[in-house]
Coordinates of C-alpha atoms and ligand atoms in Angstrom, one line a residue:
M1 CA -21.9 -7.3 7.7
I2 CA -20.3 -6.4 4.3
Y3 CA -16.6 -5.6 4.9
L4 CA -15.4 -3.0 2.3
D5 CA -12.2 -1.8 4.0
N6 CA -9.7 -4.2 2.6
A7 CA -7.2 -1.4 1.9
A8 CA -7.0 -0.9 5.7
T9 CA -6.4 -4.6 6.4
T10 CA -7.6 -8.1 5.5
P11 CA -8.3 -11.2 7.6
V12 CA -5.6 -13.9 7.8
R13 CA -6.4 -16.6 5.3
R14 CA -6.8 -20.2 6.5
E15 CA -4.0 -21.5 4.2
V16 CA -1.7 -18.8 5.5
L17 CA -2.4 -19.7 9.1
E18 CA -2.0 -23.4 8.4
A19 CA 1.4 -22.7 6.7
M20 CA 2.5 -20.7 9.7
W21 CA 1.3 -23.0 12.5
P22 CA 4.2 -25.5 12.5
Y23 CA 6.7 -22.6 13.0
L24 CA 4.7 -21.2 15.9
T25 CA 4.6 -24.6 17.6
Q26 CA 6.9 -27.6 17.1
D27 CA 9.3 -25.9 14.7
F28 CA 9.6 -22.8 16.8
G29 CA 13.4 -22.5 16.5
N30 CA 15.5 -19.4 16.1
A31 CA 16.7 -19.4 12.5
S32 CA 20.2 -18.4 13.7
S33 CA 20.6 -21.4 16.1
H34 CA 23.0 -24.2 15.2
H35 CA 21.0 -27.2 16.1
S36 CA 18.2 -29.2 14.5
V37 CA 15.4 -27.0 15.8
G38 CA 17.2 -23.9 14.4
D39 CA 18.0 -25.7 11.1
R40 CA 14.3 -26.4 10.5
A41 CA 13.4 -22.7 11.1
R42 CA 16.3 -21.6 8.8
L43 CA 15.1 -23.9 6.1
A44 CA 11.6 -22.6 6.4
L45 CA 12.9 -19.0 6.1
K46 CA 15.0 -19.9 3.1
D47 CA 12.0 -21.5 1.5
A48 CA 9.8 -18.4 2.2
R49 CA 12.4 -16.2 0.7
E50 CA 12.6 -18.3 -2.5
R51 CA 8.8 -18.3 -2.9
V52 CA 8.7 -14.5 -2.5
A53 CA 11.6 -14.1 -5.0
A54 CA 9.7 -16.3 -7.5
V55 CA 6.7 -14.0 -7.4
L56 CA 8.8 -10.8 -7.7
R57 CA 11.1 -12.5 -10.2
C58 CA 14.1 -11.4 -8.3
K59 CA 17.1 -13.0 -6.5
T60 CA 16.6 -14.5 -3.0
G61 CA 19.2 -12.1 -1.6
E62 CA 17.1 -9.2 -2.8
V63 CA 14.3 -10.0 -0.3
I64 CA 14.5 -8.4 3.1
F65 CA 11.8 -9.4 5.5
T66 CA 10.6 -6.5 7.7
S67 CA 7.8 -5.9 10.3
G68 CA 5.5 -4.4 7.6
G69 CA 5.1 -1.7 5.0
T70 CA 6.0 1.2 7.3
E71 CA 9.4 -0.4 8.1
A72 CA 10.0 -1.3 4.5
D73 CA 9.3 2.3 3.3
N74 CA 11.5 3.7 6.1
L75 CA 14.4 1.2 5.3
A76 CA 14.2 2.0 1.6
L77 CA 14.2 5.8 2.0
K78 CA 16.5 6.4 5.0
G79 CA 18.7 3.4 4.1
I80 CA 19.3 4.4 0.5
A81 CA 19.4 8.2 1.2
L82 CA 22.0 7.8 4.0
A83 CA 24.1 5.2 2.1
N84 CA 24.1 7.0 -1.3
P85 CA 26.6 9.8 -1.6
R86 CA 25.1 11.4 -4.7
G87 CA 23.7 14.3 -2.8
R88 CA 20.9 15.4 -0.4
H89 CA 17.8 15.6 -2.6
I90 CA 14.8 13.3 -2.7
V91 CA 12.0 13.3 -5.3
T92 CA 8.5 12.1 -4.2
T93 CA 4.8 13.1 -4.5
P94 CA 2.5 14.7 -2.0
I95 CA 0.1 11.7 -2.1
E96 CA 2.4 9.1 -0.7
H97 CA 1.5 7.2 2.5
E98 CA 2.6 8.8 5.8
A99 CA 5.4 6.2 6.1
V100 CA 7.1 7.7 3.1
L101 CA 6.2 11.4 3.7
A102 CA 7.3 11.2 7.4
A103 CA 10.5 9.4 6.5
C104 CA 11.3 12.2 4.0
D105 CA 10.5 14.8 6.6
Y106 CA 12.9 13.1 9.1
L107 CA 15.6 13.1 6.4
Q108 CA 15.0 16.8 5.9
R109 CA 15.0 17.8 9.6
H110 CA 17.9 15.7 10.7
H111 CA 20.1 15.1 7.7
G112 CA 19.6 18.3 5.6
F113 CA 17.9 16.6 2.7
E114 CA 15.8 18.8 0.3
I115 CA 12.5 17.1 -0.6
T116 CA 10.7 17.9 -3.9
H117 CA 7.0 16.9 -3.9
V118 CA 6.1 16.6 -7.6
P119 CA 2.5 17.7 -8.0
V120 CA -0.3 15.4 -9.2
D121 CA -3.3 16.2 -11.3
A122 CA -7.0 16.2 -10.4
Y123 CA -7.0 12.3 -10.8
G124 CA -4.0 11.8 -8.6
S125 CA -1.7 11.0 -11.5
I126 CA 1.9 12.4 -11.3
R127 CA 2.7 15.3 -13.6
M128 CA 5.3 13.7 -15.8
E129 CA 6.9 17.0 -17.0
A130 CA 7.2 18.2 -13.4
Y131 CA 8.7 14.8 -12.4
A132 CA 11.3 14.9 -15.2
A133 CA 12.2 18.5 -14.3
A134 CA 12.6 17.6 -10.6
L135 CA 15.4 15.0 -11.3
R136 CA 18.8 16.5 -10.4
A137 CA 22.4 15.6 -10.4
D138 CA 22.3 15.5 -6.6
T139 CA 19.0 13.5 -6.3
T140 CA 19.7 10.6 -4.0
V141 CA 16.5 8.6 -4.4
C142 CA 13.1 8.9 -6.1
T143 CA 10.0 7.3 -4.5
V144 CA 6.6 7.1 -6.1
M145 CA 3.9 4.7 -4.9
L146 CA 2.6 2.1 -7.3
A147 CA -1.0 2.6 -6.3
N148 CA -2.6 5.1 -3.9
N149 CA -4.2 3.7 -0.8
E150 CA -7.0 6.4 -0.6
V151 CA -8.1 7.0 -4.2
G152 CA -6.6 3.9 -5.9
T153 CA -4.8 5.8 -8.7
V154 CA -2.1 3.7 -10.3
Q155 CA 1.2 5.5 -11.3
P156 CA 3.3 4.7 -14.4
V157 CA 6.1 3.4 -12.2
A158 CA 8.0 1.6 -15.0
E159 CA 8.3 4.8 -16.9
L160 CA 9.2 6.8 -13.8
A161 CA 11.9 4.4 -12.8
K162 CA 13.3 4.5 -16.4
L163 CA 13.5 8.3 -16.3
A164 CA 15.2 8.2 -12.9
H165 CA 17.7 5.6 -14.1
G166 CA 18.5 7.7 -17.1
R167 CA 19.9 10.2 -14.5
G168 CA 21.5 7.5 -12.5
I169 CA 19.1 7.8 -9.6
P170 CA 17.8 4.8 -7.7
F171 CA 14.0 4.4 -7.6
H172 CA 11.7 3.0 -4.8
T173 CA 8.0 2.2 -5.0
D174 CA 5.6 1.6 -2.2
A175 CA 3.6 -1.3 -3.7
V176 CA 1.7 -2.1 -0.4
Q177 CA -1.7 -1.6 -2.0
A178 CA -0.9 -3.4 -5.2
G179 CA -0.5 -7.0 -4.0
G180 CA -3.0 -9.3 -5.7
A181 CA -4.1 -6.4 -8.0
L182 CA -1.1 -5.5 -10.1
S183 CA 2.0 -7.3 -11.3
L184 CA 4.8 -7.1 -8.7
E185 CA 7.6 -8.3 -11.0
A186 CA 10.3 -6.1 -9.8
T187 CA 12.4 -6.6 -12.9
A188 CA 9.5 -5.7 -15.2
L189 CA 8.8 -2.6 -13.2
G190 CA 12.5 -1.8 -13.3
V191 CA 12.6 -0.5 -9.7
D192 CA 15.5 -0.7 -7.3
A193 CA 13.4 -1.1 -4.2
L194 CA 9.7 -2.1 -3.6
S195 CA 7.8 -2.3 -0.3
L196 CA 5.0 -4.8 0.6
S197 CA 2.9 -5.5 3.7
G198 CA 1.5 -8.9 4.7
H199 CA -1.7 -7.7 6.3
K200 CA -3.0 -6.2 3.1
L201 CA -2.7 -9.7 1.5
G202 CA -4.2 -12.2 3.9
A203 CA -1.1 -12.6 6.1
P204 CA -0.9 -11.3 9.7
K205 CA 0.0 -7.8 10.8
G206 CA 3.6 -7.4 11.7
V207 CA 5.3 -8.8 8.6
G208 CA 6.3 -7.3 5.3
M209 CA 9.3 -7.0 3.0
L210 CA 11.5 -4.8 1.0
F211 CA 12.8 -5.9 -2.3
L212 CA 16.2 -4.3 -2.7
K213 CA 18.2 -4.7 -5.9
S214 CA 21.7 -6.2 -5.4
R215 CA 24.4 -3.7 -5.3
V216 CA 22.1 -0.8 -4.2
P217 CA 24.0 0.4 -1.1
I218 CA 21.8 0.6 2.1
E219 CA 22.4 1.8 5.6
P220 CA 20.4 -0.4 8.0
L221 CA 17.9 1.2 10.4
L222 CA 18.2 -1.6 13.0
H223 CA 21.6 -2.6 14.2
G224 CA 22.3 -5.8 16.1
G225 CA 22.8 -9.4 15.2
G226 CA 23.2 -8.8 11.5
Q227 CA 20.3 -10.9 10.3
E228 CA 19.0 -10.4 6.7
R229 CA 22.6 -10.1 5.5
G230 CA 23.2 -7.2 7.9
R231 CA 20.4 -5.1 6.4
R232 CA 17.8 -5.7 9.1
S233 CA 18.9 -7.0 12.5
G234 CA 16.5 -8.8 14.8
T235 CA 15.6 -12.5 15.3
E236 CA 13.7 -13.4 12.2
N237 CA 9.9 -13.7 12.3
V238 CA 10.0 -17.2 10.7
A239 CA 6.3 -17.9 10.9
G240 CA 5.5 -14.4 9.7
A241 CA 7.8 -14.8 6.7
V242 CA 6.3 -18.2 5.9
G243 CA 2.8 -16.7 6.1
F244 CA 3.7 -13.7 4.0
A245 CA 5.2 -16.0 1.3
R246 CA 2.0 -18.2 1.2
A247 CA -0.3 -15.1 1.1
L248 CA 1.7 -13.5 -1.7
E249 CA 1.8 -16.7 -3.7
L250 CA -2.0 -17.2 -3.3
A251 CA -2.7 -13.6 -4.2
E252 CA -0.5 -13.9 -7.3
A253 CA -2.0 -17.2 -8.4
E254 CA -5.5 -15.8 -8.0
R255 CA -4.8 -12.4 -9.6
A256 CA -5.7 -13.2 -13.2
A257 CA -9.2 -14.5 -12.2
A258 CA -9.8 -12.0 -9.4
V259 CA -9.0 -8.8 -11.2
P260 CA -11.8 -8.9 -13.9
H261 CA -14.4 -9.8 -11.3
L262 CA -13.2 -7.0 -8.9
M263 CA -13.2 -4.5 -11.8
A264 CA -16.8 -5.4 -12.7
M265 CA -18.0 -5.2 -9.1
R266 CA -16.1 -1.9 -8.6
D267 CA -17.5 -0.4 -11.8
E268 CA -21.0 -1.5 -10.8
L269 CA -20.6 0.1 -7.4
I270 CA -19.3 3.4 -8.9
R271 CA -22.1 3.5 -11.5
G272 CA -24.8 2.8 -8.8
V273 CA -23.5 5.4 -6.3
L274 CA -23.1 8.1 -8.9
A275 CA -26.6 7.4 -10.2
E276 CA -28.3 7.2 -6.8
V277 CA -26.5 9.9 -4.7
P278 CA -27.1 13.4 -6.0
G279 CA -23.8 15.3 -6.3
A280 CA -21.5 12.3 -5.6
I281 CA -18.1 12.6 -7.2
L282 CA -15.7 9.8 -7.9
S283 CA -12.2 10.4 -6.5
G284 CA -9.1 9.2 -8.3
H285 CA -8.5 8.2 -11.9
P286 CA -11.5 6.7 -13.8
K287 CA -9.5 4.0 -15.5
E288 CA -5.9 3.9 -14.1
R289 CA -7.1 2.8 -10.6
L290 CA -6.9 -0.3 -8.4
P291 CA -9.5 -2.9 -9.4
G292 CA -11.0 -3.0 -6.0
N293 CA -11.1 0.7 -5.1
A294 CA -14.2 2.9 -5.3
S295 CA -13.7 6.3 -3.5
F296 CA -16.1 9.2 -3.5
C297 CA -16.8 12.6 -2.1
F298 CA -20.3 13.5 -1.1
P299 CA -20.3 17.3 -1.0
G300 CA -22.7 18.8 1.5
T301 CA -22.4 15.8 3.8
S302 CA -19.7 14.6 6.2
G303 CA -17.6 11.5 5.5
E304 CA -17.6 10.4 9.2
S305 CA -21.4 10.8 9.4
I306 CA -21.9 8.7 6.3
L307 CA -19.6 6.0 7.8
L308 CA -21.7 5.8 10.9
Q309 CA -24.9 5.6 8.9
L310 CA -23.4 2.9 6.7
E311 CA -22.3 0.9 9.7
E312 CA -25.8 1.0 11.0
R313 CA -26.8 -0.5 7.7
G314 CA -24.2 -3.3 7.9
I315 CA -21.6 -1.8 5.6
V316 CA -18.0 -1.3 6.9
C317 CA -15.8 1.0 5.0
S318 CA -13.6 4.0 5.7
S319 CA -13.3 7.8 5.3
G320 CA -9.9 7.6 3.5
S321 CA -6.9 5.9 4.9
A322 CA -7.1 4.2 8.3
C323 CA -4.3 6.5 9.5
A324 CA -6.2 9.6 8.7
A325 CA -9.5 8.3 9.9
G326 CA -10.7 9.9 13.2
S327 CA -8.6 13.0 12.6
D328 CA -10.4 16.2 11.6
E329 CA -7.7 17.0 9.0
P330 CA -8.9 16.6 5.4
S331 CA -7.0 13.9 3.5
H332 CA -3.6 15.2 2.2
V333 CA -4.1 13.1 -0.9
L334 CA -7.4 14.8 -1.9
V335 CA -6.0 18.2 -1.0
A336 CA -3.0 17.6 -3.2
M337 CA -5.4 16.6 -6.0
G338 CA -7.0 20.1 -5.7
V339 CA -10.2 19.0 -3.9
P340 CA -11.3 21.8 -1.6
P341 CA -10.8 20.9 2.1
E342 CA -14.6 21.0 2.9
V343 CA -15.2 18.5 0.1
A344 CA -12.3 16.4 1.1
Q345 CA -13.9 16.0 4.5
T346 CA -16.8 14.2 2.8
A347 CA -14.6 11.4 1.5
V348 CA -15.7 7.7 1.7
R349 CA -13.6 4.8 0.4
F350 CA -14.9 1.3 -0.4
T351 CA -12.2 -1.3 -1.0
L352 CA -13.5 -4.7 -2.2
N353 CA -12.1 -8.2 -2.1
S354 CA -12.6 -10.9 -4.7
S355 CA -15.4 -12.6 -2.7
I356 CA -17.8 -9.6 -3.2
T357 CA -21.0 -10.5 -5.0
A358 CA -23.3 -8.5 -7.3
E359 CA -26.0 -8.7 -4.5
Q360 CA -23.6 -7.2 -2.0
V361 CA -22.8 -4.4 -4.4
A362 CA -26.5 -3.7 -4.9
E363 CA -27.1 -3.7 -1.2
T364 CA -24.1 -1.3 -0.7
V365 CA -25.5 1.1 -3.3
R366 CA -28.9 1.2 -1.5
A367 CA -27.2 1.7 1.8
V368 CA -25.0 4.6 0.5
R369 CA -28.1 6.2 -1.0
D370 CA -30.0 5.9 2.3
A371 CA -27.0 6.9 4.4
A372 CA -26.4 10.1 2.3
R373 CA -30.1 11.0 2.5
A374 CA -30.1 10.5 6.3
V375 CA -27.0 12.7 6.7
V376 CA -28.5 15.4 4.5
S377 CA -31.8 15.4 6.3
L378 CA -30.0 15.4 9.8
R379 CA -28.1 18.5 8.6
F380 CA -31.4 20.3 8.1
V381 CA -32.6 19.3 11.6
I382 CA -29.3 19.9 13.4
P383 CA -27.6 22.8 11.6
Ligands
PLP401 N1 2.0 2.2 2.4 C1 0.8 2.1 2.0 C2 0.4 2.6 0.6 C3 -0.2 1.7 2.9 O1 -1.5 1.7 2.5 C4 0.2 1.3 4.2 C5 -0.9 0.9 5.1 O2 -2.0 1.3 5.1 C6 1.5 1.3 4.5 C7 2.4 1.8 3.6 C8 2.0 0.8 5.8 O3 2.0 -0.6 5.9 P1 1.9 -1.3 7.4 O4 0.5 -1.1 7.9 O5 2.3 -2.7 7.1 O6 3.0 -0.6 8.2

């Protein structure tokens, strides 16, 4: 099997599991307990926080461990919006992950916020003039993802954050897909909040984090024992935090070597698929895209049928985001990019990891060619 769905999730790395193991077994303590078992857990949590802060180049107090990317996005948006008295207006894009879009929708329905979805162009890049025009005196928070999970387009987040700051507006970015691929230095990006998820990086599902710049007021979502400096109550997931920190460190350490290889493999896959499959269209930006993302539409076929055909040939990938998979709705990302719904329904996404080889890329290209042919010929047999 060739697994090309790393944007959906990744396997837990051995080094990560080994780092976590002591905190699941002999050092299982509650980090809030005042005895030696608790002390060991507390120290491990502190160490994990320091390691994460070193990668993000932020202060340790700016790292809030969460249960994953969805919680980090919800905490950032609801937390900043509800704590910030500037007004009731949020600026975002229509191509954000559901965690952001649905959190905005909640703020609109229950708290009277107005949401501006700044349009994107055909490559999925935000329209800068429309973004600048959307910023208002009553805008409470801006949120634009660093890299899109479906089509891989990377947004100019540093520039967007700067424009928001010029108007005194805090800026959040969902960087869940960017770990190991782009720099996560929060200070260089100039953002006030940044979400990450462990399971996209070789840590287990159920752990993630929110970077939140000091002095940005936040209303917690979870009330209780006051853990994470009162910003996220609940007994700390010590082993999860340790695993997350190890995975993030490894991803960052390997990034410089991994990215050129991933880009070469991605470009070879794109070239091969466009050459071998008549009518295939690359989705997303040709250059400003994640190094491991190759997404296509295959007009005249069906994305789900191609997936099935590919799986029979040993290739595992997805028809967009894992959340949208299985639903008949065309991808909201592709629709926002102006792709007609019937073409959006033919989307297939390949997301590579750094262990991919040239042979595997060649095998994938052959499988895509054969899968597309099989789907087209089946369409003639079964109209
Ligand atoms: N944001 C983006 C861009 C994602 O791709 C995902 C997961 O697919 C999430 C947020 C949600 O993260 P989690 O699965 O950790 O809740």
